Short mmCIF file of C-alpha atoms in Angstrom, two decimals:
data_model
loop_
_atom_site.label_atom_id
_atom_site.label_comp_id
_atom_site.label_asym_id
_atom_site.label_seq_id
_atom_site.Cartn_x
_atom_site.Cartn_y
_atom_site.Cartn_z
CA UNK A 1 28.07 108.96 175.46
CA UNK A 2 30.38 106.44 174.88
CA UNK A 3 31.20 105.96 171.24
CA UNK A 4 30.85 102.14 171.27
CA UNK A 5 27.36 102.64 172.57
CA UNK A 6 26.52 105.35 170.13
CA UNK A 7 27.65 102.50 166.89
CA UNK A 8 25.50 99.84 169.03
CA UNK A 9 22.44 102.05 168.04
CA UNK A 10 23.42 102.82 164.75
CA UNK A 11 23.61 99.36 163.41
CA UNK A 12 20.42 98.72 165.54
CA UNK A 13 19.07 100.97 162.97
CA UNK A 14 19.94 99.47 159.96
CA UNK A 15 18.90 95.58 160.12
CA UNK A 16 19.55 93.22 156.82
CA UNK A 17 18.84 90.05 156.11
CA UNK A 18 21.23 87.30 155.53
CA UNK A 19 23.25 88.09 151.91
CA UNK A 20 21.70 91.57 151.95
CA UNK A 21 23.76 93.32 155.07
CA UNK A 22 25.12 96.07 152.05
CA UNK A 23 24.30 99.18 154.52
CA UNK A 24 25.93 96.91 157.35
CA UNK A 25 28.93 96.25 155.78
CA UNK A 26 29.87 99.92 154.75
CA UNK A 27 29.32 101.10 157.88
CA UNK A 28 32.02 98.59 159.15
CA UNK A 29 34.30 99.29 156.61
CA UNK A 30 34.14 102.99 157.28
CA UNK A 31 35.19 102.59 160.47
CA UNK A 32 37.29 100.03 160.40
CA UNK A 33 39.00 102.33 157.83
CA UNK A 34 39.31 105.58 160.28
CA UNK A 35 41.77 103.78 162.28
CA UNK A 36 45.48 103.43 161.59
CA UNK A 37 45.93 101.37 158.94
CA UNK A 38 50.23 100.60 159.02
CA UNK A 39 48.66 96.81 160.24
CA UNK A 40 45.52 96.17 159.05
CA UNK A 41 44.39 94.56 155.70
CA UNK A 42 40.87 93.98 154.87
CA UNK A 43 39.29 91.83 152.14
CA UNK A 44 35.16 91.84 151.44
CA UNK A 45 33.51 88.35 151.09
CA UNK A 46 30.01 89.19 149.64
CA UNK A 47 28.39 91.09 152.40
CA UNK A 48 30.77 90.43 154.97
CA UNK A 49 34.35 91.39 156.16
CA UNK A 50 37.73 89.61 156.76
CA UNK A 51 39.54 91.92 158.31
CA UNK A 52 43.54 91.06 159.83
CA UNK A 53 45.23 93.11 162.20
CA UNK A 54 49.16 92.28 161.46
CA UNK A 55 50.62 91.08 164.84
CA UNK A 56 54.63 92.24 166.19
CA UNK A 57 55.97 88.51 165.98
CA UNK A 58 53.60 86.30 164.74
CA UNK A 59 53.62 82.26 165.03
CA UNK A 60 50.24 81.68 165.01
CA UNK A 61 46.46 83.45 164.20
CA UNK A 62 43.54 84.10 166.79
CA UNK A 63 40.25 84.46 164.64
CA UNK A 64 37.57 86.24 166.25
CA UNK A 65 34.00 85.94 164.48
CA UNK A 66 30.62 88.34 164.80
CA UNK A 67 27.83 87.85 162.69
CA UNK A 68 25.90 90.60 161.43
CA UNK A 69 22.11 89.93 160.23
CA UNK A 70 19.24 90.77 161.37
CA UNK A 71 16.01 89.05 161.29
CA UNK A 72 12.43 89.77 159.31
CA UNK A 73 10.78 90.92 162.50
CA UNK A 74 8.76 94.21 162.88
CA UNK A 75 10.07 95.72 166.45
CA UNK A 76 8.23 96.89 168.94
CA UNK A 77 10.39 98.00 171.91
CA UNK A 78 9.64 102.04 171.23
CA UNK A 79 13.11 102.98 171.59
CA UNK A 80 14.32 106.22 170.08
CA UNK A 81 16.76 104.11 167.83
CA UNK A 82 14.33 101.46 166.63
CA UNK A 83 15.32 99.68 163.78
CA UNK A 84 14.65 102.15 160.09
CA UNK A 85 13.86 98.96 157.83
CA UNK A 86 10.49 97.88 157.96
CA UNK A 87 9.90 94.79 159.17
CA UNK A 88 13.44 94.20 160.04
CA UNK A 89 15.25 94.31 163.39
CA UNK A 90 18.53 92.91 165.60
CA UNK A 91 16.68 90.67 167.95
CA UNK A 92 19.11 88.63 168.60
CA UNK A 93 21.95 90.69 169.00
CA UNK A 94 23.75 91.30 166.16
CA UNK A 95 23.99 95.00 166.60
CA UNK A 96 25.82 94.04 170.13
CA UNK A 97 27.60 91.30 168.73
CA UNK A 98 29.09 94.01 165.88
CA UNK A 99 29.92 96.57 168.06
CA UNK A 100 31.84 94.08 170.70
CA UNK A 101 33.65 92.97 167.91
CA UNK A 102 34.80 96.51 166.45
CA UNK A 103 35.50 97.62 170.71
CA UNK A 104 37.95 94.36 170.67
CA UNK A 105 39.52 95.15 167.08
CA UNK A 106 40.31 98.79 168.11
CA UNK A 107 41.98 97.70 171.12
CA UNK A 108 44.34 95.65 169.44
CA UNK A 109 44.99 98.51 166.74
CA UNK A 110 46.62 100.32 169.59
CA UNK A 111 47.74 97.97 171.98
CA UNK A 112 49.32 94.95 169.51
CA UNK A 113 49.99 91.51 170.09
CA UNK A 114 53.00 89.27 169.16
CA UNK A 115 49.93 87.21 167.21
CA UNK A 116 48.16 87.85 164.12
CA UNK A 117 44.08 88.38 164.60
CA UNK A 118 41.74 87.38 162.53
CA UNK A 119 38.27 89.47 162.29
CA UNK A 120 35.73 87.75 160.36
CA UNK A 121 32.43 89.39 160.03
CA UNK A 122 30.13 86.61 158.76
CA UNK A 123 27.02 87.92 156.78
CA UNK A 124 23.67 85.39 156.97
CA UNK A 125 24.03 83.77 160.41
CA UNK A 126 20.39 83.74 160.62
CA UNK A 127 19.78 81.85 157.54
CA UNK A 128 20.49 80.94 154.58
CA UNK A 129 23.57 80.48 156.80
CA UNK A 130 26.67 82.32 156.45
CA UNK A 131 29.71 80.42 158.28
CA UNK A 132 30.19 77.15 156.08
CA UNK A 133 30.72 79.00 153.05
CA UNK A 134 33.23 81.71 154.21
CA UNK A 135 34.82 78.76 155.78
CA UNK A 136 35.19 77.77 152.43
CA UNK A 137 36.18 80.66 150.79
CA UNK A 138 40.19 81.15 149.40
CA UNK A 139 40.46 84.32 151.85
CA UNK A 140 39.67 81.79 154.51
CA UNK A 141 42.23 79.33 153.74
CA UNK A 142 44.72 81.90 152.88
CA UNK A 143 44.29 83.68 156.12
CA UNK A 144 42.78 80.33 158.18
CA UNK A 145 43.07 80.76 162.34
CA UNK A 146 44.66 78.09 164.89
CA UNK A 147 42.14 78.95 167.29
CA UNK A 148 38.77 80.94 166.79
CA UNK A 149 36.42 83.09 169.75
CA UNK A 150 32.89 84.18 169.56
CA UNK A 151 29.97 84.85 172.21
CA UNK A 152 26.55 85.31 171.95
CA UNK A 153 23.91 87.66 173.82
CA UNK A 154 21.92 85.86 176.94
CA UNK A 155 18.78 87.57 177.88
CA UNK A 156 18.31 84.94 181.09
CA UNK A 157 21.98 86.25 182.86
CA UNK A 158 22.82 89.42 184.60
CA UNK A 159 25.22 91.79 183.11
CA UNK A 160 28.80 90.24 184.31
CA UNK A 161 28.20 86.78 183.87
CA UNK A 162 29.82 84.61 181.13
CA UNK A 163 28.19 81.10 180.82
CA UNK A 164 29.82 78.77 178.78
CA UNK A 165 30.79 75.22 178.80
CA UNK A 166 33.07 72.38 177.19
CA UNK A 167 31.87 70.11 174.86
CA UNK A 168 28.33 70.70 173.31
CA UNK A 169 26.59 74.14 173.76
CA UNK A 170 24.64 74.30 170.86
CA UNK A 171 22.81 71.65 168.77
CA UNK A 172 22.97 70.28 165.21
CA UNK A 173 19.69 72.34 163.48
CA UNK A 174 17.80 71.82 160.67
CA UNK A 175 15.28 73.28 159.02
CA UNK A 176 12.06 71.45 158.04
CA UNK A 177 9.61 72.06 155.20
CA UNK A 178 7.34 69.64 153.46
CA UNK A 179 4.83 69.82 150.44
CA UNK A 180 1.61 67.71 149.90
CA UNK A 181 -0.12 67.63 147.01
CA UNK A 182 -3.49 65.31 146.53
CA UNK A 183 -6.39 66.43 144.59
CA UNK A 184 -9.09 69.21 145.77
CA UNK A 185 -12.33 69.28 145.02
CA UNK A 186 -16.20 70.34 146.25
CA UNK A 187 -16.60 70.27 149.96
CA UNK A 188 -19.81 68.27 149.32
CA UNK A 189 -18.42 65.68 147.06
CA UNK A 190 -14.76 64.55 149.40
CA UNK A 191 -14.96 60.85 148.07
CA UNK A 192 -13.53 62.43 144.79
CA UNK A 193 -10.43 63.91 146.25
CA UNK A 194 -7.43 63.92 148.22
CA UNK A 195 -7.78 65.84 150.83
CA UNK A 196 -3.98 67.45 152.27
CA UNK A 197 -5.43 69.37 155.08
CA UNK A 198 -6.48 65.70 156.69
CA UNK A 199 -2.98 64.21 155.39
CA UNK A 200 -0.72 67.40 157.17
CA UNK A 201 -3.12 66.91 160.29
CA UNK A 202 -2.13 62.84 160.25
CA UNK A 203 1.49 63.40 159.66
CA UNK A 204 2.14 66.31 162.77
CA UNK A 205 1.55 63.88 165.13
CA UNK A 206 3.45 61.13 163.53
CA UNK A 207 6.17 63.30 163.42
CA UNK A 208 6.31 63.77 167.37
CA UNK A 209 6.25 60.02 167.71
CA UNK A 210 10.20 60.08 166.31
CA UNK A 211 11.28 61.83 169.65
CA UNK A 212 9.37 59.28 171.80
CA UNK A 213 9.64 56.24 169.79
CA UNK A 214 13.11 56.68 167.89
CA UNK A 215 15.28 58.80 169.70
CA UNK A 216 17.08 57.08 173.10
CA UNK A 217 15.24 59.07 175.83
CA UNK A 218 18.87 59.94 177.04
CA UNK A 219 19.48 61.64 174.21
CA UNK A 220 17.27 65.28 173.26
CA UNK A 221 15.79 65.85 169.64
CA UNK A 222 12.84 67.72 168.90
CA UNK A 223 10.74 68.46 166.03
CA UNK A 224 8.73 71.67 165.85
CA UNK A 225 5.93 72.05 163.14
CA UNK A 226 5.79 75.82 163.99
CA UNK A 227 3.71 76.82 160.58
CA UNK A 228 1.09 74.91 158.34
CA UNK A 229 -0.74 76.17 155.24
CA UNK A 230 -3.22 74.59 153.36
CA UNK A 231 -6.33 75.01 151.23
CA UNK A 232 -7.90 78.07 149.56
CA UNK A 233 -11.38 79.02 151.31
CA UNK A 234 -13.85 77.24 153.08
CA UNK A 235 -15.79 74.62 151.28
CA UNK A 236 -12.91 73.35 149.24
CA UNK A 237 -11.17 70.74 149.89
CA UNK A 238 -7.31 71.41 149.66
CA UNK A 239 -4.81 70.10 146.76
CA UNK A 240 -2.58 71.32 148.84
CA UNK A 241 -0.86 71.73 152.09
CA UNK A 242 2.90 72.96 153.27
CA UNK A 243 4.33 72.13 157.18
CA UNK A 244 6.95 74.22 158.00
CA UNK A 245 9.26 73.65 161.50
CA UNK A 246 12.74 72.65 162.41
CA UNK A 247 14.61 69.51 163.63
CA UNK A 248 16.90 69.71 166.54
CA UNK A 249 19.65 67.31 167.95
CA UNK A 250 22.31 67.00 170.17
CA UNK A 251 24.37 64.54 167.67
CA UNK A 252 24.46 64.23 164.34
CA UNK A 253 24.06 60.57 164.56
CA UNK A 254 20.45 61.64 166.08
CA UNK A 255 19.86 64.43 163.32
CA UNK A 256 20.23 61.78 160.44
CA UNK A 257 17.97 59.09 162.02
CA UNK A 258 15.12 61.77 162.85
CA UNK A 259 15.72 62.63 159.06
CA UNK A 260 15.70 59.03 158.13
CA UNK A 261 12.45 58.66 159.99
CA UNK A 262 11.34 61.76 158.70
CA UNK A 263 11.72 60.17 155.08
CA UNK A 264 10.06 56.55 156.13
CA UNK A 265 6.43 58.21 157.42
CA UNK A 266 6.22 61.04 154.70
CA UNK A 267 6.25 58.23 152.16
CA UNK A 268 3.66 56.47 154.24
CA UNK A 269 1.63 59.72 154.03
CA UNK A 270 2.06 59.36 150.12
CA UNK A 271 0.86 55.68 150.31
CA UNK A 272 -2.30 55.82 152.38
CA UNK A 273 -3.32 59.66 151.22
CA UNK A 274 -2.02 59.02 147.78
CA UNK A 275 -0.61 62.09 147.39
CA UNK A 276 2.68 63.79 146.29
CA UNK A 277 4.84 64.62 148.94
CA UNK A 278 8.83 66.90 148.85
CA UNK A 279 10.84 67.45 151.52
CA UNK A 280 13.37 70.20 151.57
CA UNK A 281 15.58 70.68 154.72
CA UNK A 282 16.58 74.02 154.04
CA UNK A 283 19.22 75.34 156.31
CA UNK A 284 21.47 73.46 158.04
CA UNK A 285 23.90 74.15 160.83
CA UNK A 286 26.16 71.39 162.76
CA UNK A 287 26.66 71.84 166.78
CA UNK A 288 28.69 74.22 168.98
CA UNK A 289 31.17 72.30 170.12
CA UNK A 290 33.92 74.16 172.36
CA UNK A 291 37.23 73.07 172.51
CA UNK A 292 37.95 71.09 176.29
CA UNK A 293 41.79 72.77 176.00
CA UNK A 294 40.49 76.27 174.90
CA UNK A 295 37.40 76.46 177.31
CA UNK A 296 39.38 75.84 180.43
CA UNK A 297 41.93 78.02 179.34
CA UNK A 298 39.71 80.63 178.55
CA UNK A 299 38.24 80.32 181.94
CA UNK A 300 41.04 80.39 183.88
CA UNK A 301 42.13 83.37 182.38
CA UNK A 302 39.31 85.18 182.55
CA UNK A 303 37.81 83.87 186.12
CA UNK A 304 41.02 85.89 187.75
CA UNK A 305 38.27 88.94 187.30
CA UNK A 306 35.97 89.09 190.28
CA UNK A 307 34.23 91.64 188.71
CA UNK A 308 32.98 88.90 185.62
CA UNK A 309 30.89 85.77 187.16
CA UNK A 310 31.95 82.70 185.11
CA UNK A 311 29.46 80.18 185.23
CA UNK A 312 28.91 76.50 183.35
CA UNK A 313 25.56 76.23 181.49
CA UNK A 314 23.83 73.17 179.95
CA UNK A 315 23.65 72.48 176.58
CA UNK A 316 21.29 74.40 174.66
CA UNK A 317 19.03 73.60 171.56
CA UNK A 318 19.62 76.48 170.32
CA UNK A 319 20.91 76.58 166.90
CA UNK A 320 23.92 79.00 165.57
CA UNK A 321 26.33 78.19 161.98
CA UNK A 322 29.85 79.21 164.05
CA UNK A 323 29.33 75.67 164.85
CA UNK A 324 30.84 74.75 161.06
CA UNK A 325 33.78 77.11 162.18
CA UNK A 326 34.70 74.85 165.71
CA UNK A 327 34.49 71.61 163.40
CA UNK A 328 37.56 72.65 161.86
CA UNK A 329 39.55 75.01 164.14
CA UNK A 330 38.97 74.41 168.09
CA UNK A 331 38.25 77.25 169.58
CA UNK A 332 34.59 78.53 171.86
CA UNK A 333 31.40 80.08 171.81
CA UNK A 334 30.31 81.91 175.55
CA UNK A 335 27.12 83.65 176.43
CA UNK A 336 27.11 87.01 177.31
CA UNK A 337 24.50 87.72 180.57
CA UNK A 338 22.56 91.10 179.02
CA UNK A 339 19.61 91.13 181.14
CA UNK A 340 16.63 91.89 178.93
CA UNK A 341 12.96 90.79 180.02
CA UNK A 342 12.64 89.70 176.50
CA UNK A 343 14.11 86.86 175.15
CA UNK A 344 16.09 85.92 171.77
CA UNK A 345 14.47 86.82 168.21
CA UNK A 346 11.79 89.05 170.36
CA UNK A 347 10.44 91.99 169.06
CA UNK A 348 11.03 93.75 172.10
CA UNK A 349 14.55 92.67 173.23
CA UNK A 350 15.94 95.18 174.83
CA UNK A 351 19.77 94.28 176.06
CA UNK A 352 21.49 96.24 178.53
CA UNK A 353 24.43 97.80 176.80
CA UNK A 354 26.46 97.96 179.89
CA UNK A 355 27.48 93.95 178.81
CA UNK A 356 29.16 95.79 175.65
CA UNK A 357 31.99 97.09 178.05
CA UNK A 358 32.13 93.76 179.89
CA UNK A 359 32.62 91.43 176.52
CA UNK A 360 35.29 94.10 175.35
CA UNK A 361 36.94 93.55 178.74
CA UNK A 362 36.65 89.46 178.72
CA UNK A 363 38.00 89.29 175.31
CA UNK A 364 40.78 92.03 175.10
CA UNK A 365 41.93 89.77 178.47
CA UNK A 366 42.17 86.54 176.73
CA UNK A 367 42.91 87.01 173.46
CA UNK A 368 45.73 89.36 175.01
CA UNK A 369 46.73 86.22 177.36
CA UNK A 370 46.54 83.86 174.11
CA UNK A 371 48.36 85.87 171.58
CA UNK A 372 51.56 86.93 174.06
CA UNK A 373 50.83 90.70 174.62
CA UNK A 374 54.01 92.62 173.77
CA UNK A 375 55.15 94.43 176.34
CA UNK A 376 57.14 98.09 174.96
#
């Protein structure tokens, strides 16, 4: 079997959550550490991994990021290396997006590059969010990139294909969560309370009225109210009541007037239900935004393959933290075509590691291209 397919499983195995990856990260570092060492030099950041491979001539560094979380999802695809952790499983393609990242670092280890490279493995992608602070962090700035790579896993594309786009790919995210609190009280008797069941029930479709009524229609924003909770049992009427969703955008100029709106009609909910209401946005991750210069270099490098299919894709609400990263170093984010029935964050997505090979290939190419391969 080939090796790279064989660590695939294993870290399919061993899902964490964001800040918690401990069993991820020594599995990294061992192997990162059974390779030659003469040019690398590692440094842990909390649960994740900076790891620099010393280049023959260097004038400038090519940063390469993989995140490594999993999510809290119980999997179901039966397969003989199903995730260990209960309740806990790479469905969205962290294990892959690992295991690319270790293929590409190994290559370099024995084929270098005039260029340093820069192999950041970024803990808490899925939330509490992971990217902004290593951005932050002193072995960041010490060791900061001119230009910075990373792909994600598409279930919709076949294996070869490479979607990817300038400008926008991803949108600004946020998550959503407000609290209501009134005053309960005997099913029989409401004239007494407050009731937050009614006032959550008013508010969700207020909320939708920001993306028809606020939002230019040629723009895109949505608003998802994916969870609500509320009440205690059946004949009494809830103190309480807590709407949890998310906020997408495809500006930040939109993603601060939804939240302005936001702010306006949950204080009218306070007024007419006279209640107590908190809003807490949670997470927060700005857009994908790839680099015009570095995208169409990146594709006419790698479009010289006719075995790879490069394709241009529309912008996507999906949400992703590298985004922090291309806000301060240009650089790209691609999909990766994997071919699974199931989509992302799916208990039963299945990829087809046969795109492993292909993203080793795609980025050994460029980066290779990019950092001046040095020819012995």
């Amino acid at each position: 079997m080939n090796p790279l397919i064989t660590i695939r499983r294993d870290l399919h195995q061993i899902p964490e959550l964001g800040f918690q990856e401990f069993k991820t990260q020594a599995y990294l570092l061992a192997y990162i550490q059974s390779l030659p060492q003469e040019r690398i030099i590692i440094k842990k950041w909390r649960t994740g991994l900076f790891v620099k491979i010393q280049g023959l001539k260097p004038v400038k560094t090519i940063g390469y990021r993989t995140d490594i979380d999993g999510l809290p999802i119980e999997e179901e695809t039966g397969l003989p290396f199903s995730s260990s952790h209960q309740a806990r499983m790479h469905a969205c393609g962290h294990d892959f997006h690992m295991t690319i990242a270790l293929g590409v670092l190994t290559h370099f280890v024995a084929n270098p590059i005039n260029d340093d490279l820069l192999f950041i493995f970024q803990p808490a992608e899925e939330g509490p969010g992971g990217a902004e602070p290593m951005l932050k962090s002193e072995e960041m700035r010490e060791w900061m990139p001119d230009t910075i790579l990373a792909l994600h896993i598409a279930p919709e594309y076949p294996v070869g294909t490479i979607a990817l786009k300038e400008g926008l790919l991803f949108a600004n995210t946020s998550e959503l969560f407000i609290d209501l609190k009134g005053k309960g009280g005997h099913a029989a008797r409401p004239h007494e309370t407050n009731d937050m069941v009614i006032a959550a029930c008013s508010l969700v479709p207020q909320l939708q009225t920001i993306i028809s009524r606020n939002i230019d229609p040629l723009d895109s924003a949505v608003i998802t109210i994916g969870k609500i909770t509320g009440g205690t049992v059946q004949n009494i009427i809830a103190e309480k009541a807590r709407l949890e969703g998310t906020i997408r955008t495809l500006s930040p100029e939109s993603m601060k007037k939804v939240k302005h709106r936001i702010e306006a009609l949950v204080k009218g909910i306070e007024i007419g239900f006279e209640c107590e209401a908190v809003i807490d946005y949670g997470s927060m991750y700005h857009q994908v935004y790839n680099s015009e210069t570095v995208t169409r270099e990146f594709i006419h490098c790698i479009e010289q393959d006719p075995e790879i299919n490069v394709i241009e894709c529309t912008a996507a609400m999906t949400g992703e933290d590298f985004g922090y990263m291309l806000k301060e170093i240009p650089g790209l984010m691609f999909w990766l075509g994997v071919d699974s029935t199931f989509g992302l964050h799916h208990a039963k997505l299945n990829p087809n590691e046969a795109a492993i090979d292909v993203a080793i290939k795609v980025m050994t190419r460029y980066i290779s291209y990019k950092g001046n391969l040095a020819i012995e």
